[in-house]
Amino acid sequence: MAKRVAVIGAGVSGLSSIKCCLDEDLEPTCFERTNDIGGLWKFTETSKDGMTRVYRSLVTNVCKEMSCYSNFPFQEDYPNFMNQGKFWDYLREFAEHFDLLKYIRFRTTVRSVTKRPDFSETGQWDVVTETEGKQERAVFDAVMVCTGHYLNPRLPLESFPGIHKFKGQILHSQEYKSPEGFQGKRVLVIGLGNTAGDVAVELSRTAAQVLLSTRTGAWVLHRSSDGGYPLNMVITRRCLNFITQVLPSRVLNWIQQRQLNKRFNHENYGLSITKGKISKFIVNDELPTCILCGTVTMKTGVKEFTETSALFEDGTMEENIDTVIFATGYTFSFPFLEEPLKSLSTKKIFLYKRVFPSNLERATLALIGFISLKGSILAGTELQARWATRVFKGLCRIPPSQKLMAEATKKEQLIERGVMKDTSEDKLEFIQYLDDLAACIGAKPSVPLLFLTDPRLAWEVFFGPCTPYQYRLMGPGKWDGARNAILTQWARTLKPLKTRIVPDSTKPASMSHYLKVWGAPILLASLVLICKPSLFLKPVRDNLQDRISSYLTRIWGR
């Protein structure tokens, strides 16, 4: 008899979880509290239902080839970066193609998820749901929580003295939908994440003035790289990931900052990282231009509010502010779980590979999608779901809960004593995290093996963008179309751009030309290092660290 799995939420991670259950011959039932799929990607005019949803003008930050389900590429005519409506269409196509909708119970809220009395033997859960006022209880063999990161708006009013005196409008970015109603107003946006940048840019076209306040600063990335190719596809590559593991972090940061300041000097634009703060990155193609044109004015952190104005940390004052929008992020919680699982699950340090709570003697509850990645969240959540369903089925094993709890508790104590840095909230490295999960499944692509059996494919896997299709080349869940999807990914990237063909246009030497010349020796050297990393990697890294650090010290000391 197939194991029954409760999937909570029918957003991006919920849909992949349903499909992964079906792939492993499990029996999923998905509970979605709204009337449609898509989660935050389903646009609505208001947020009265308490759900966090995208604003009308939102455009994806990760291009289509890097942010698709691994065995379901976007249609070739879809734009590389798309608005929320187009992305939702893709989710609908995915759900219909794999016939997922029949497993979803809409307008159903999960009220509680509790262990059965015999949980230590069976790992089963009692799940209580409510549909149109009627409650129902059912037993499930496993639970996949897919409610997302953006559950509860974080509105830190207590950190802003005088805010309760302010007579203007106060909003959280969750409530923002469009620039209508802000015409001619002076608007202060607090925060500098992707949402804050988007909102500030859009309001700058209609508001009298937009002020953008940040205590940290941010590095601003563009969606396109040099040459106009999607940035994600240019920088997310195994060959570059290999280099980052060799070079010292100090050198990598120096190179990265030089490259980012080539587009525009972040210090001149008021965007440079505050000393002592952790570097963060946002994607925004228009913010520098808005600052250059004066429609967006960068400000330091707010020190205090009055009835109509704001005093900033640098001593400046801005008068006659009509609206304050807090783009200060979200917190997530699990109100349907019981203690101590409820509290423990919010601490990422106690989540094994960011998926399984460490305190469960039976690994039958998985948190899918509660990660921050330097890349596509969709690709990460799909691999999480593939791994989790195989754990449920007993095909993959995780360490016993006693060991996991001991390790997590020890790490927490070291962090509290200041011995170890807490990195649980840092964004995870895309390729390293996905490779880690894929290795647990047996689906991590083997570059040396591919080089021996399929050199052309090996070339694309190592030197090309690390697209999700790579994790369907081998092992459980292998997809016959993965090879072709990888070899045709650039064709799908360029297809929506080829709307005006200019005959006989001159073509300069491309990057592929240089790769053909130099790629073979580089690939061979890399394969040797991949196969025997311990023999080469540490000496090279140590030598580079010594040489480059002394060189930079001389340069910066001048």
Tab-separated table of C-alpha atoms in Angstrom, residues 12-13 16 20 62-71 74 87 90 236 368-369 371 373-387 430-431 433-435 437-438 441 466-472:
chain	number	residue	atom	x	y	z
A	12	VAL	CA	6.238	26.560	-6.350
A	13	SER	CA	7.554	24.055	-3.779
A	16	SER	CA	7.144	20.035	-7.110
A	20	CYS	CA	8.009	14.068	-6.538
A	62	VAL	CA	16.504	34.604	-12.307
A	63	CYS	CA	16.283	33.766	-16.007
A	64	LYS	CA	14.016	31.021	-17.303
A	65	GLU	CA	16.710	28.416	-18.041
A	66	MET	CA	18.059	28.658	-14.489
A	67	SER	CA	14.665	28.731	-12.797
A	68	CYS	CA	12.606	25.939	-14.299
A	69	TYR	CA	11.578	22.504	-13.127
A	70	SER	CA	14.355	20.126	-14.115
A	71	ASN	CA	12.294	18.042	-16.559
A	74	PHE	CA	9.958	26.847	-20.401
A	87	PHE	CA	5.562	32.908	-14.595
A	90	TYR	CA	4.302	28.355	-16.471
A	236	THR	CA	26.572	30.129	-12.381
A	368	ILE	CA	10.513	22.380	1.647
A	369	GLY	CA	11.569	25.807	0.418
A	371	ILE	CA	16.166	28.366	2.104
A	373	LEU	CA	20.028	30.546	-2.313
A	374	LYS	CA	22.421	32.444	-4.547
A	375	GLY	CA	20.287	31.351	-7.452
A	376	SER	CA	16.898	29.862	-8.231
A	377	ILE	CA	14.831	28.871	-5.203
A	378	LEU	CA	12.657	26.728	-7.481
A	379	ALA	CA	15.577	24.525	-8.493
A	380	GLY	CA	16.608	24.120	-4.861
A	381	THR	CA	13.150	23.232	-3.589
A	382	GLU	CA	12.652	20.639	-6.310
A	383	LEU	CA	15.816	18.803	-5.282
A	384	GLN	CA	14.772	19.051	-1.641
A	385	ALA	CA	11.474	17.402	-2.535
A	386	ARG	CA	13.169	14.685	-4.596
A	387	TRP	CA	15.429	13.844	-1.662
A	430	PHE	CA	23.785	27.448	-5.448
A	431	ILE	CA	25.906	24.722	-7.058
A	433	TYR	CA	23.980	23.079	-2.106
A	434	LEU	CA	22.295	21.439	-5.096
A	435	ASP	CA	25.231	19.094	-5.587
A	437	LEU	CA	21.346	17.197	-2.191
A	438	ALA	CA	21.843	15.486	-5.546
A	441	ILE	CA	19.925	10.973	-4.140
A	466	CYS	CA	24.550	24.901	-14.250
A	467	THR	CA	20.913	24.579	-15.269
A	468	PRO	CA	18.510	22.275	-13.365
A	469	TYR	CA	18.542	19.744	-16.231
A	470	GLN	CA	21.997	18.621	-15.073
A	471	TYR	CA	20.368	16.882	-12.118
A	472	ARG	CA	18.306	14.686	-14.450
